[in-house]
PDB file of C-alpha atoms in Angstrom:
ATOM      1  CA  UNK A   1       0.000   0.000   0.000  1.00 38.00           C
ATOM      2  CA  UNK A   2       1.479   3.428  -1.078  1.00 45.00           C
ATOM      3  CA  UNK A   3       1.883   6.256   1.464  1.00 50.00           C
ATOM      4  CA  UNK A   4      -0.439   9.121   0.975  1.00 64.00           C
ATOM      5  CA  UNK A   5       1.235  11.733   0.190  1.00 68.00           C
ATOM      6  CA  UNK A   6       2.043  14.526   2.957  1.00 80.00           C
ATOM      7  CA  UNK A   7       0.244  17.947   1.992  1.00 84.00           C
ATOM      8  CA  UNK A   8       2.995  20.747   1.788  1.00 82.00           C
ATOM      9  CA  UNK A   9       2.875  24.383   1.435  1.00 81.00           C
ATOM     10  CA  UNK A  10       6.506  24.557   0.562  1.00 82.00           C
ATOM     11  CA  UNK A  11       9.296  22.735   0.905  1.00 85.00           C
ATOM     12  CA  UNK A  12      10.170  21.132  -2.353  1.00 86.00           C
ATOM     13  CA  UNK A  13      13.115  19.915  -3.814  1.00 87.00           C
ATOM     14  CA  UNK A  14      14.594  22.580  -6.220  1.00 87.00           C
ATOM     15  CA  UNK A  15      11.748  25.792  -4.837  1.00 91.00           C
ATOM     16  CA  UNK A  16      12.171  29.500  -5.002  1.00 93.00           C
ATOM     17  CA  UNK A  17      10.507  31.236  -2.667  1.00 94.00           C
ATOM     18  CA  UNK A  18      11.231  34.813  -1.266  1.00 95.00           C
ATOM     19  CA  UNK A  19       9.759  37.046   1.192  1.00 95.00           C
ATOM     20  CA  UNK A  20      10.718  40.503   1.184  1.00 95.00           C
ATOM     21  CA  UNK A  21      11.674  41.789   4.595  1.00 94.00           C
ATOM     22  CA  UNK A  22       9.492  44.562   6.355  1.00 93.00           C
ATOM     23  CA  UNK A  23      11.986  46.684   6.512  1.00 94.00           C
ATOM     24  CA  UNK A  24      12.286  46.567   2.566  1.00 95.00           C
ATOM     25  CA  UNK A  25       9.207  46.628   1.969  1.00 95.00           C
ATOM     26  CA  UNK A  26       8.324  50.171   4.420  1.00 94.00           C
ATOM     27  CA  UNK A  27      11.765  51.396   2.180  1.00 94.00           C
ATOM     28  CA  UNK A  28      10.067  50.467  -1.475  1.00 94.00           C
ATOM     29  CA  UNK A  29       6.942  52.473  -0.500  1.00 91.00           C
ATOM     30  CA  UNK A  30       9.253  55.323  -0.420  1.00 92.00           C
ATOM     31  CA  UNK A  31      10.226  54.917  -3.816  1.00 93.00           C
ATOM     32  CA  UNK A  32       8.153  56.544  -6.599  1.00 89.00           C
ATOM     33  CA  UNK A  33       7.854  53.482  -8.981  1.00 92.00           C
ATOM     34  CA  UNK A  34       7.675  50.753  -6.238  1.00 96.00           C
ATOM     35  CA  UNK A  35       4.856  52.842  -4.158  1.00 95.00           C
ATOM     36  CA  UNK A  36       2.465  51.997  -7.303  1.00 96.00           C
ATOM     37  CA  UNK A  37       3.630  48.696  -7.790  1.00 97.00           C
ATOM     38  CA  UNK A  38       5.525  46.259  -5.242  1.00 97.00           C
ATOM     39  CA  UNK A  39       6.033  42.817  -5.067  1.00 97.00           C
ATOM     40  CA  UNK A  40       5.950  41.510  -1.471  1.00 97.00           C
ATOM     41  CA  UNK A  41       6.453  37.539  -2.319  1.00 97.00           C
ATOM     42  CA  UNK A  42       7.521  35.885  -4.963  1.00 97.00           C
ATOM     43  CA  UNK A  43       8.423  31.542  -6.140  1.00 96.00           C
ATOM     44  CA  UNK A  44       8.339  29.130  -8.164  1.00 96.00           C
ATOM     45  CA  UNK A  45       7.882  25.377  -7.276  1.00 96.00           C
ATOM     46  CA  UNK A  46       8.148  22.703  -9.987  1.00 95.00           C
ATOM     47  CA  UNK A  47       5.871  19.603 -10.093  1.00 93.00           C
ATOM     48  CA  UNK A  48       5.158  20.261  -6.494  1.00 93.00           C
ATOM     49  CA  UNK A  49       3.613  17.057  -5.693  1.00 92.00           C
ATOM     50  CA  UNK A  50       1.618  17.823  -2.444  1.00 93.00           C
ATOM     51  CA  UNK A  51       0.982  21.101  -2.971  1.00 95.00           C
ATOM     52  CA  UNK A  52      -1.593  22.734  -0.831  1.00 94.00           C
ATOM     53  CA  UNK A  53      -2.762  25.967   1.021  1.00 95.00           C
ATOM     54  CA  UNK A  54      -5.515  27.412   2.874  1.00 96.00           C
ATOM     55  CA  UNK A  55      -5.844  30.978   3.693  1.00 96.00           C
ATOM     56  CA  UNK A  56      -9.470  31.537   5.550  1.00 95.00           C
ATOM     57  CA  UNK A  57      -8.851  34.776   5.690  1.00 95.00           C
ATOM     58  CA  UNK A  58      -6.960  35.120   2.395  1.00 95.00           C
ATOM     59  CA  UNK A  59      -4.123  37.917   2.083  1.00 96.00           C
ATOM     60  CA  UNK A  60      -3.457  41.593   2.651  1.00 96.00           C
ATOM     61  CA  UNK A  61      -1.709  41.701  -1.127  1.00 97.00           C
ATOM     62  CA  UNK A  62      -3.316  40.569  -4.382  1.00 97.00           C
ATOM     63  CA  UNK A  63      -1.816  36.654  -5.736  1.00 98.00           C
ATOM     64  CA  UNK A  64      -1.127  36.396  -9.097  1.00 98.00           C
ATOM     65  CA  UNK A  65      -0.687  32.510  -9.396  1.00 98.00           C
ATOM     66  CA  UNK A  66       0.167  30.804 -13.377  1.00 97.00           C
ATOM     67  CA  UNK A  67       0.187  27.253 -14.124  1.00 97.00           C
ATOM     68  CA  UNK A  68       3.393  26.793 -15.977  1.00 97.00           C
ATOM     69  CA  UNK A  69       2.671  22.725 -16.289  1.00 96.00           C
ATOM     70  CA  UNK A  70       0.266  20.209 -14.806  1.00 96.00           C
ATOM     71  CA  UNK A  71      -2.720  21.039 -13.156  1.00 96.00           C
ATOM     72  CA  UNK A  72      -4.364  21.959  -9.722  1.00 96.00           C
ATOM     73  CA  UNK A  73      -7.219  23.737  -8.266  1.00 97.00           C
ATOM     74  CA  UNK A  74      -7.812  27.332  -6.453  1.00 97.00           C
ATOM     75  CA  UNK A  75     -10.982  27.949  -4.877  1.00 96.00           C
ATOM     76  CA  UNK A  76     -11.969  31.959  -3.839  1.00 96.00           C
ATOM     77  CA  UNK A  77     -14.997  31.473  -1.682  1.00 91.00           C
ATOM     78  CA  UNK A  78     -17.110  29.216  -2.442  1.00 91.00           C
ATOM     79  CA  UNK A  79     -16.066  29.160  -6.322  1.00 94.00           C
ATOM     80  CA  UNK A  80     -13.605  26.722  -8.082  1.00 95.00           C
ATOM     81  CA  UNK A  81     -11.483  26.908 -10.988  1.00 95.00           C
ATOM     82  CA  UNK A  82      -9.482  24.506 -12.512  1.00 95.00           C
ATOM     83  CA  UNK A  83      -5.916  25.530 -13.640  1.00 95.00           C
ATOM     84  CA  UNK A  84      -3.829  23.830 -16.663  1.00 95.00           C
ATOM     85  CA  UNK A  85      -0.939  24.785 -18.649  1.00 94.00           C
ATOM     86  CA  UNK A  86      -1.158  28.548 -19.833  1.00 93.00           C
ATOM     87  CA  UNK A  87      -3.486  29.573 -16.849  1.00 95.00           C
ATOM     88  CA  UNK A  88      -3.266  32.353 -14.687  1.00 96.00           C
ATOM     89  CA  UNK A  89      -5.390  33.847 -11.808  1.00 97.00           C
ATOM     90  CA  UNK A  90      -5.069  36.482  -9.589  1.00 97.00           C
ATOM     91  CA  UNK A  91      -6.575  36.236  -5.701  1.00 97.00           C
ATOM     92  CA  UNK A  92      -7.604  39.262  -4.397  1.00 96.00           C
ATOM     93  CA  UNK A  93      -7.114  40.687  -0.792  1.00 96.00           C
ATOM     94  CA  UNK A  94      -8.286  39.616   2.132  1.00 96.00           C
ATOM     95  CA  UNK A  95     -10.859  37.013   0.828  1.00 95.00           C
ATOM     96  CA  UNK A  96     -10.328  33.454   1.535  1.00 96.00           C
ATOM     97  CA  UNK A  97      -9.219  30.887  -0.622  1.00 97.00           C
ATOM     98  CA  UNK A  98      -7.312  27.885  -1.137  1.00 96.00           C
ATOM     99  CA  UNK A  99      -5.673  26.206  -3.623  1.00 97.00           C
ATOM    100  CA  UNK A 100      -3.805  22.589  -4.213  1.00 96.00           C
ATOM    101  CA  UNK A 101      -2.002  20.654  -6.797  1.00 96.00           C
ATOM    102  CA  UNK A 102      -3.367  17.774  -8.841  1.00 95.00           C
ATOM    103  CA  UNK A 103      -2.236  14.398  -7.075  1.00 92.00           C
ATOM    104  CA  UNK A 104      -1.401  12.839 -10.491  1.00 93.00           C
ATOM    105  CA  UNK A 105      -1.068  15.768 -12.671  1.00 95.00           C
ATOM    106  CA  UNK A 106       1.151  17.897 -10.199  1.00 95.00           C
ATOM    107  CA  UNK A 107       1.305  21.619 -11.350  1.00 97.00           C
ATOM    108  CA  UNK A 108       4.719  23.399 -11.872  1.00 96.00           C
ATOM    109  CA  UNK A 109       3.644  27.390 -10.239  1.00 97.00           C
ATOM    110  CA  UNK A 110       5.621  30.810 -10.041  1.00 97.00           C
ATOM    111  CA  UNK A 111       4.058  33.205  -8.031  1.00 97.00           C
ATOM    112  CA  UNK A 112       3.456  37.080  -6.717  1.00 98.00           C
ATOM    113  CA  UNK A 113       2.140  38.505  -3.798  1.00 98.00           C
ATOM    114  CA  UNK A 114       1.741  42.471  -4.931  1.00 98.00           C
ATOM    115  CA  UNK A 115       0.515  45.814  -3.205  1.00 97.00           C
ATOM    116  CA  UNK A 116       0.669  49.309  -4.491  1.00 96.00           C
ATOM    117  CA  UNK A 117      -1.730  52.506  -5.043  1.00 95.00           C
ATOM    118  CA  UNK A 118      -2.055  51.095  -8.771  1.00 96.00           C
ATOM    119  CA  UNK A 119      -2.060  47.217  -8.058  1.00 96.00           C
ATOM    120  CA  UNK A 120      -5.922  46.980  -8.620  1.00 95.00           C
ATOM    121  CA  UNK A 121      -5.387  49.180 -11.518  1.00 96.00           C
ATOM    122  CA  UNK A 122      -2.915  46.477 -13.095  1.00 96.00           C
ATOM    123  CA  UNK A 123      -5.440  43.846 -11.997  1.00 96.00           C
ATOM    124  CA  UNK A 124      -8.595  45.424 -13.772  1.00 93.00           C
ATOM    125  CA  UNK A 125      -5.882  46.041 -16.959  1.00 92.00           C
ATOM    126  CA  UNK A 126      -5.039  42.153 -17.213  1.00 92.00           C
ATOM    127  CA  UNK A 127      -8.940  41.472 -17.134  1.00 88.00           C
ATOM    128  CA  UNK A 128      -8.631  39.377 -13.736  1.00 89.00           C
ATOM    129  CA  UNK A 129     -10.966  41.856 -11.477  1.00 79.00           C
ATOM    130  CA  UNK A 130     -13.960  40.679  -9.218  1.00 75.00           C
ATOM    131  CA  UNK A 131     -16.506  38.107 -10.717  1.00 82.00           C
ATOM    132  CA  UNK A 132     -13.634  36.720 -13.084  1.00 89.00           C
ATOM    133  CA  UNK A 133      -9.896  36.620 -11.768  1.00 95.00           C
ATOM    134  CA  UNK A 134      -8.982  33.559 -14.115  1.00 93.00           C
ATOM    135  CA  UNK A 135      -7.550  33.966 -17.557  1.00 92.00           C
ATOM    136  CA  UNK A 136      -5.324  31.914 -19.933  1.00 90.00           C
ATOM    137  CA  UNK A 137      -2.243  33.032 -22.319  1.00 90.00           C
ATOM    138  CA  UNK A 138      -1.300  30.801 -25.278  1.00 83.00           C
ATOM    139  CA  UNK A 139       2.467  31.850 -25.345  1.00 87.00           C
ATOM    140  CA  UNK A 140       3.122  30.618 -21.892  1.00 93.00           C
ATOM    141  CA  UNK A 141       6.639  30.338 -22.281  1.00 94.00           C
ATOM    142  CA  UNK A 142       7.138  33.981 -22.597  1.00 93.00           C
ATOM    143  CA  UNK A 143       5.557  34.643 -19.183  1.00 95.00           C
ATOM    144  CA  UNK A 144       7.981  31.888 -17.603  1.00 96.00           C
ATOM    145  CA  UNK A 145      10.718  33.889 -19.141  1.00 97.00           C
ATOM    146  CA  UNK A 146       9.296  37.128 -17.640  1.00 97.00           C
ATOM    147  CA  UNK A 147       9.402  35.218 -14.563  1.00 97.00           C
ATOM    148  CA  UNK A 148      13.198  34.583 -14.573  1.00 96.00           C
ATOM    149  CA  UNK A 149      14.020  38.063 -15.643  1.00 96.00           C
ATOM    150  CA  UNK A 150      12.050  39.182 -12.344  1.00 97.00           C
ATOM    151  CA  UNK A 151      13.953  36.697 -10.073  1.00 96.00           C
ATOM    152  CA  UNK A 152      17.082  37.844 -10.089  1.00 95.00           C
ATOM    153  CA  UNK A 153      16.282  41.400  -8.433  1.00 95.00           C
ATOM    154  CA  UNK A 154      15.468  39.593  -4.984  1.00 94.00           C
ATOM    155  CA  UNK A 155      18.818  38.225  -4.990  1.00 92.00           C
ATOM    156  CA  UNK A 156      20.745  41.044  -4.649  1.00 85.00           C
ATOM    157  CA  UNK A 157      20.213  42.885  -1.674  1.00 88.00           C
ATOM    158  CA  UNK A 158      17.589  44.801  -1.888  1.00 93.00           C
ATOM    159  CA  UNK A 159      19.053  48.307  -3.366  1.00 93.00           C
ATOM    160  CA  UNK A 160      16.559  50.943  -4.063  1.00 95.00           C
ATOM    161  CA  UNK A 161      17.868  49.937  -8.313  1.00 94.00           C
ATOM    162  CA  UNK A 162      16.653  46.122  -7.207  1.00 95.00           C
ATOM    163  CA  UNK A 163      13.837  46.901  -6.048  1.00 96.00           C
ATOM    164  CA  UNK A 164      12.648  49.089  -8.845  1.00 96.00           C
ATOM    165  CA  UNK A 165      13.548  46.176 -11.409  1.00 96.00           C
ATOM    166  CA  UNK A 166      11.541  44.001  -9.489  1.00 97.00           C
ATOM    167  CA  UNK A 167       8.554  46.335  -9.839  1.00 97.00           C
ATOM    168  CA  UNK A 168       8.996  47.602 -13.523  1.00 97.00           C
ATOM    169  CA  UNK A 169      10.243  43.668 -14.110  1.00 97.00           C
ATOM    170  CA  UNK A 170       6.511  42.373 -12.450  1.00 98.00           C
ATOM    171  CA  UNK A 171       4.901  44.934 -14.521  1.00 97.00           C
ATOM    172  CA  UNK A 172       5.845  44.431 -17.979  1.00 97.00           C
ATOM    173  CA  UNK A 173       4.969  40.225 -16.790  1.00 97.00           C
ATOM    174  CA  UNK A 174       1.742  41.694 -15.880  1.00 97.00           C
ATOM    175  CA  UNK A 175       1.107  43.527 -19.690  1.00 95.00           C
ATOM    176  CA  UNK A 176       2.597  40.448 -21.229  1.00 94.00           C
ATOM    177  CA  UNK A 177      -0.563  38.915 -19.077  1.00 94.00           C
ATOM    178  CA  UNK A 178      -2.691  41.543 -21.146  1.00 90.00           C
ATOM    179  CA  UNK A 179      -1.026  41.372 -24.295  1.00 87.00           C
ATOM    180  CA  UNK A 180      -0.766  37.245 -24.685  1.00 87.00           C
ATOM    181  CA  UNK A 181      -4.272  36.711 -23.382  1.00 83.00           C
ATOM    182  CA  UNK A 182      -6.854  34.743 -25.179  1.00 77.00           C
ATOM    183  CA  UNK A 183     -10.311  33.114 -24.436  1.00 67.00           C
ATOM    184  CA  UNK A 184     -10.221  30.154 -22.102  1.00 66.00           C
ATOM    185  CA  UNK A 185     -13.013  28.883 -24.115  1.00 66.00           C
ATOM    186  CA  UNK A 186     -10.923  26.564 -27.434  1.00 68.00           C
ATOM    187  CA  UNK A 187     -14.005  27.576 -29.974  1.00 74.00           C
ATOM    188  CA  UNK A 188     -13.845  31.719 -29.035  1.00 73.00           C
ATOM    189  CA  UNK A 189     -10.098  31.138 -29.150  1.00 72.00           C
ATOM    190  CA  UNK A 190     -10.231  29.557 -33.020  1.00 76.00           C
ATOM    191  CA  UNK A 191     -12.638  32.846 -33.857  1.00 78.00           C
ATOM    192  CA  UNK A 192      -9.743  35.401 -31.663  1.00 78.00           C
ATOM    193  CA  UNK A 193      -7.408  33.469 -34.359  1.00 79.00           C
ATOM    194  CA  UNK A 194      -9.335  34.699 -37.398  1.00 85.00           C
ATOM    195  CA  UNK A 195      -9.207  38.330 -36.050  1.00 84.00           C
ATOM    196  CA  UNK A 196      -5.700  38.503 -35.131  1.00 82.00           C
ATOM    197  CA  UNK A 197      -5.077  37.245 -38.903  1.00 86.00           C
ATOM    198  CA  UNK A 198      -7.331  40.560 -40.291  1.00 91.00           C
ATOM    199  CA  UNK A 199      -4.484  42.557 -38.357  1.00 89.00           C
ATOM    200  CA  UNK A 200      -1.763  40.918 -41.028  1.00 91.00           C
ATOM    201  CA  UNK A 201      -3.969  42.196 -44.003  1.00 93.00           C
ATOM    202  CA  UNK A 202      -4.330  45.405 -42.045  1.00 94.00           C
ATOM    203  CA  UNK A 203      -0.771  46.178 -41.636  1.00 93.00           C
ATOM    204  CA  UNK A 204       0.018  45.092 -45.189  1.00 94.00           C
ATOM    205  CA  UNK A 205      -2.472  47.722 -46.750  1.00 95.00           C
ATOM    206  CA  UNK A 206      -1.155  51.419 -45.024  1.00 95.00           C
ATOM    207  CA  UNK A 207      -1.747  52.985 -48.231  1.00 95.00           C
ATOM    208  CA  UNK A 208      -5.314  52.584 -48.911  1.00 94.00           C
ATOM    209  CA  UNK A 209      -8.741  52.500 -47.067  1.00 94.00           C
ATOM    210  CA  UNK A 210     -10.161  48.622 -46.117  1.00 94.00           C
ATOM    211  CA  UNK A 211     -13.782  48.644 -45.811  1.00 95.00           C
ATOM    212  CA  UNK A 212     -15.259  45.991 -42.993  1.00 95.00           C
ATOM    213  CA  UNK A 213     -16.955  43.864 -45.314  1.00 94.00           C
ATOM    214  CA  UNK A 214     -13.738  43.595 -46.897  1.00 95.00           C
ATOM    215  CA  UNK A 215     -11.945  42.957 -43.681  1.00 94.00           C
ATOM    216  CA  UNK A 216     -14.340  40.469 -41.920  1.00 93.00           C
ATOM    217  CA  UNK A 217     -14.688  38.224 -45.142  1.00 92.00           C
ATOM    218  CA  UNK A 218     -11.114  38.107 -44.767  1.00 91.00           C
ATOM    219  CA  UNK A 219     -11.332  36.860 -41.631  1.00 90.00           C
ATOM    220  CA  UNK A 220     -14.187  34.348 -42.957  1.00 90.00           C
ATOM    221  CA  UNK A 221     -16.957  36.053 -40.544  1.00 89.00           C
ATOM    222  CA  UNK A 222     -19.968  37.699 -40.927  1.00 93.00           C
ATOM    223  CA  UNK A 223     -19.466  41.574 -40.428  1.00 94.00           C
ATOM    224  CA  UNK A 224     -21.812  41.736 -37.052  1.00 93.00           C
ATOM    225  CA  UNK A 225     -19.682  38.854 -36.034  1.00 91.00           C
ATOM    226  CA  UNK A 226     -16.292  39.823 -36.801  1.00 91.00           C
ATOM    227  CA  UNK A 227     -16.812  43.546 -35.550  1.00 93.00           C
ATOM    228  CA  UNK A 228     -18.057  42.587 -32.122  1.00 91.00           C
ATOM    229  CA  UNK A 229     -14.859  39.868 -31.966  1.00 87.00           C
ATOM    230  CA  UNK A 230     -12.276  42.480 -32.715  1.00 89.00           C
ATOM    231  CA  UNK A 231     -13.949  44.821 -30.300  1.00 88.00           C
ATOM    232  CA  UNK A 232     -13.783  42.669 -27.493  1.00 82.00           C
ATOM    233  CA  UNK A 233      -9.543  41.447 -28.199  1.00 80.00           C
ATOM    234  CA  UNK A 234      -8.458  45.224 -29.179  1.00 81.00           C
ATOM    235  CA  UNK A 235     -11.154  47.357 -27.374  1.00 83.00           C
ATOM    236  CA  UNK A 236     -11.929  49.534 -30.536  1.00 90.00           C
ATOM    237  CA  UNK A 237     -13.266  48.824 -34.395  1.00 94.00           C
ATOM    238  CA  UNK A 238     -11.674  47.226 -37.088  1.00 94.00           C
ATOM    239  CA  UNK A 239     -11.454  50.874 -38.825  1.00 95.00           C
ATOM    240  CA  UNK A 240     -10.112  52.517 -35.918  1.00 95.00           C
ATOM    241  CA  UNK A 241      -7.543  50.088 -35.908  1.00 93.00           C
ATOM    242  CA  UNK A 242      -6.713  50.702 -39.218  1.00 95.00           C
ATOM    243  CA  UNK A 243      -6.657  54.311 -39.033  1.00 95.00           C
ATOM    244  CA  UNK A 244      -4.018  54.118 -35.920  1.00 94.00           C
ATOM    245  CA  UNK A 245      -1.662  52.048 -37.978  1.00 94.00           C
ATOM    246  CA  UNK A 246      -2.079  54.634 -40.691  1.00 95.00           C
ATOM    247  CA  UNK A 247      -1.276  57.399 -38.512  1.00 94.00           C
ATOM    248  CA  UNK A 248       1.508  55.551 -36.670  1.00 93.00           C
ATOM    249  CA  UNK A 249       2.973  54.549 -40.007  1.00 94.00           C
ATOM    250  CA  UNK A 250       2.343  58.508 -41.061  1.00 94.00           C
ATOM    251  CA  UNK A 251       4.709  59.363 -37.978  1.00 94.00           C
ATOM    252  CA  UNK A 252       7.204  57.566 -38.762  1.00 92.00           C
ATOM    253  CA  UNK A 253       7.282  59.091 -42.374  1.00 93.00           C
ATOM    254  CA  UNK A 254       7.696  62.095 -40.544  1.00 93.00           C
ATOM    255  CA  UNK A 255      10.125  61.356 -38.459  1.00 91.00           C
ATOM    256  CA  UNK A 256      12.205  59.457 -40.924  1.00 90.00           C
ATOM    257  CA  UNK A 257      11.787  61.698 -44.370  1.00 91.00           C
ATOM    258  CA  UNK A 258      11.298  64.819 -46.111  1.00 91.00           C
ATOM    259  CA  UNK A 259       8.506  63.822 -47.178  1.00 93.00           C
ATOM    260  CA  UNK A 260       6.019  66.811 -47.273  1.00 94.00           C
ATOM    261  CA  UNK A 261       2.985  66.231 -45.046  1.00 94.00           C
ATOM    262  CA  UNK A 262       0.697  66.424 -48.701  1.00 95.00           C
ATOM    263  CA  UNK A 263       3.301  63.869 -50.276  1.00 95.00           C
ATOM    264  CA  UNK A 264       2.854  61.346 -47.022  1.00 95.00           C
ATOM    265  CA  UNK A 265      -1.502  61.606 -47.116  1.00 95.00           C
ATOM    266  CA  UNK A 266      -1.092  60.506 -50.251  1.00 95.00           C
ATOM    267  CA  UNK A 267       1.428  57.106 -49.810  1.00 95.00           C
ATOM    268  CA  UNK A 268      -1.074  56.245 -47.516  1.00 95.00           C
ATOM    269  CA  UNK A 269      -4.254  56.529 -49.484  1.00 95.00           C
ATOM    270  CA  UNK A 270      -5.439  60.030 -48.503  1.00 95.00           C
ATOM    271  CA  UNK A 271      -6.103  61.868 -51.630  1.00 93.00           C
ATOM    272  CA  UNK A 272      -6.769  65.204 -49.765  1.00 95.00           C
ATOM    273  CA  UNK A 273      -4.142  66.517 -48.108  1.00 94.00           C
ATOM    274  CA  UNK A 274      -6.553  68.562 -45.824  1.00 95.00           C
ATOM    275  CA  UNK A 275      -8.584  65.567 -44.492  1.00 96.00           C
ATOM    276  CA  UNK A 276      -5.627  63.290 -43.857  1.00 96.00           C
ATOM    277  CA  UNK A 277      -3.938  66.627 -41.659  1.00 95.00           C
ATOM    278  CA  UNK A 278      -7.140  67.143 -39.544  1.00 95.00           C
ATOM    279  CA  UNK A 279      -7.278  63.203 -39.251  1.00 95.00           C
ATOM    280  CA  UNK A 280      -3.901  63.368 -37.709  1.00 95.00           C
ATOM    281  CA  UNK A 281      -4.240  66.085 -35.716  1.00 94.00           C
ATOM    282  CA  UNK A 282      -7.375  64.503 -34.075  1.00 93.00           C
ATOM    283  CA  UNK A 283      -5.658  61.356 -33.868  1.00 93.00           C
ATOM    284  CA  UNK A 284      -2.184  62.343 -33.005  1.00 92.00           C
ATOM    285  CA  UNK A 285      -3.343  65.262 -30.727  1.00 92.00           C
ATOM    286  CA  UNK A 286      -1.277  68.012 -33.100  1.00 93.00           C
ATOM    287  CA  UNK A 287      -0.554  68.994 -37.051  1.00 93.00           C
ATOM    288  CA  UNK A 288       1.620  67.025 -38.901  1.00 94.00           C
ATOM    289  CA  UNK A 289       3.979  69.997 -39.324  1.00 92.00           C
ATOM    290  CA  UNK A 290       3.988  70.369 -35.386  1.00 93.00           C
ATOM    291  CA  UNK A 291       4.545  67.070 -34.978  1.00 92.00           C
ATOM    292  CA  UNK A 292       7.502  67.026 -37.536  1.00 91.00           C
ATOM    293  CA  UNK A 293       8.825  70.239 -35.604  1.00 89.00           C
ATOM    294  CA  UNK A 294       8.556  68.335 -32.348  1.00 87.00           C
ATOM    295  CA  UNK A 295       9.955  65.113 -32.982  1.00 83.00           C
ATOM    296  CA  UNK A 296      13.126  65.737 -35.977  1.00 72.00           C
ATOM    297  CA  UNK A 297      16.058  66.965 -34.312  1.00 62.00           C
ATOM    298  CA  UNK A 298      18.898  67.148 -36.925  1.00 53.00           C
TER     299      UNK A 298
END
């Protein structure tokens, strides 16, 4: 008969696991980028077999918790959710919870504990507020990279310049949380697929206007369809998107040439001159002249 095996909230071969002192902590609130953003805790533990914790009171600091490999389960409240490869979820403060690897499917974990004036800010910008604190990224490998570059910064004595890395380090993992995000759900994720691809026909076609029908049968979806799709993954319309790739593509003209602003409307499909400037100002927040002014230094 096998032994069961021993439930553990650390204490596995090959862990990371840090705790920033108090005393480092009270010094990063001092600091201006750390006092928005602060990691308190932060570990990794691979194929930790055993795995399991329960807070009934949760946390002072927001969790962030992402399944690198295998599986296990975190429960906030009285609600579950299951955790695989790619997952990530964030536990908020002061609410309890649990969580616990699979006994068969062990997970492999890294881990932050975070405060700050902005933390529920970050939270809120990765999706993973109140009501729906799971989410899943496809390129998980990037995040576990993230993860490494972060690591380092709580080995090397806490300087004020560590502990700002750690902070700017935790929140460009957090946007790469944003940015690599896709639907849990395998069928919404095949549809996210067909509206990333419109962004490829997009990009290739600066110098002319794209309808939506011609877009979304691109993407092989209806126009209702493919318009409320791309809303939800970019948070605007197909044809704003286009125009801001226009207009980013216009300042780099700028930037880069001597182009006149009339010469650079019309590379890019604008055939008055006029309309394209009062696009860009309204876009860009100034004229393109003003803008050239602003942003050639030779």
């Amino acid at each position: 008969m096998q032994s069961p095996v021993p439930r553990l909230a650390d204490g596995f071969p090959g862990e990371r696991l840090t705790v920033l002192p108090p005393a480092v902590l009270r010094r990063a609130r001092a600091l201006p980028v750390c006092r928005d953003l602060s990691v308190t805790h932060i570990g990794r533990f691979d194929q930790a077999r055993g795995h399991y914790v329960v807070r009934p009171a949760g946390r002072p600091e927001h969790v962030l918790i992402v399944c690198l490999a295998g599986a296990g389960t975190v429960a906030i409240g009285h609600t579950s959710y299951r955790l695989h490869r790619g997952h990530g979820i964030v536990l908020p403060p002061r609410q309890a919870h649990r969580y616990a690897a699979d006994m068969d499917n062990p997970w492999t974990i890294f881990w932050f504990h975070f405060v700050g004036r902005r933390a529920a800010d970050y939270v809120a910008a990765i999706g993973a507020g109140a009501g729906h604190p799971q989410f899943w990224v496809q390129d998980i490998e990037r995040l576990a990279h993230a993860f490494e570059e972060c690591y380092p910064y709580v080995l090397g004595g806490y300087g004020d310049a560590e502990l700002i890395g750690l902070s700017t380090g935790f929140a460009r993992l957090l946007g790469l949380c944003r940015n690599l995000q896709r639907s849990i759900n395998q069928r919404i994720r095949q549809t996210e697929d067909r509206v990333l691809r419109s962004l490829t026909l997009m990009r290739e076609n600066l110098d002319r206007t794209l309808s939506l029908e011609h877009i979304a049968r691109h993407a092989g979806l209806s126009v209702p369809h493919f318009a409320a799709m791309f809303r939800r993954q970019l948070h605007c319309s197909p044809i704003e998107f286009h125009i801001r790739l226009r207009m980013q593509r216009a300042c780099e003209l700028l930037e880069s040439s001597d182009h006149t602003a009339a010469e650079i409307a019309d590379a890019l499909g604008y055939r008055d001159p006029l309309y394209f400037s009062r696009l860009f100002r309204r876009k860009i927040g100034q004229p393109p002249t003003a803008y050239r002014a602003a942003n050639v230094h030779r």
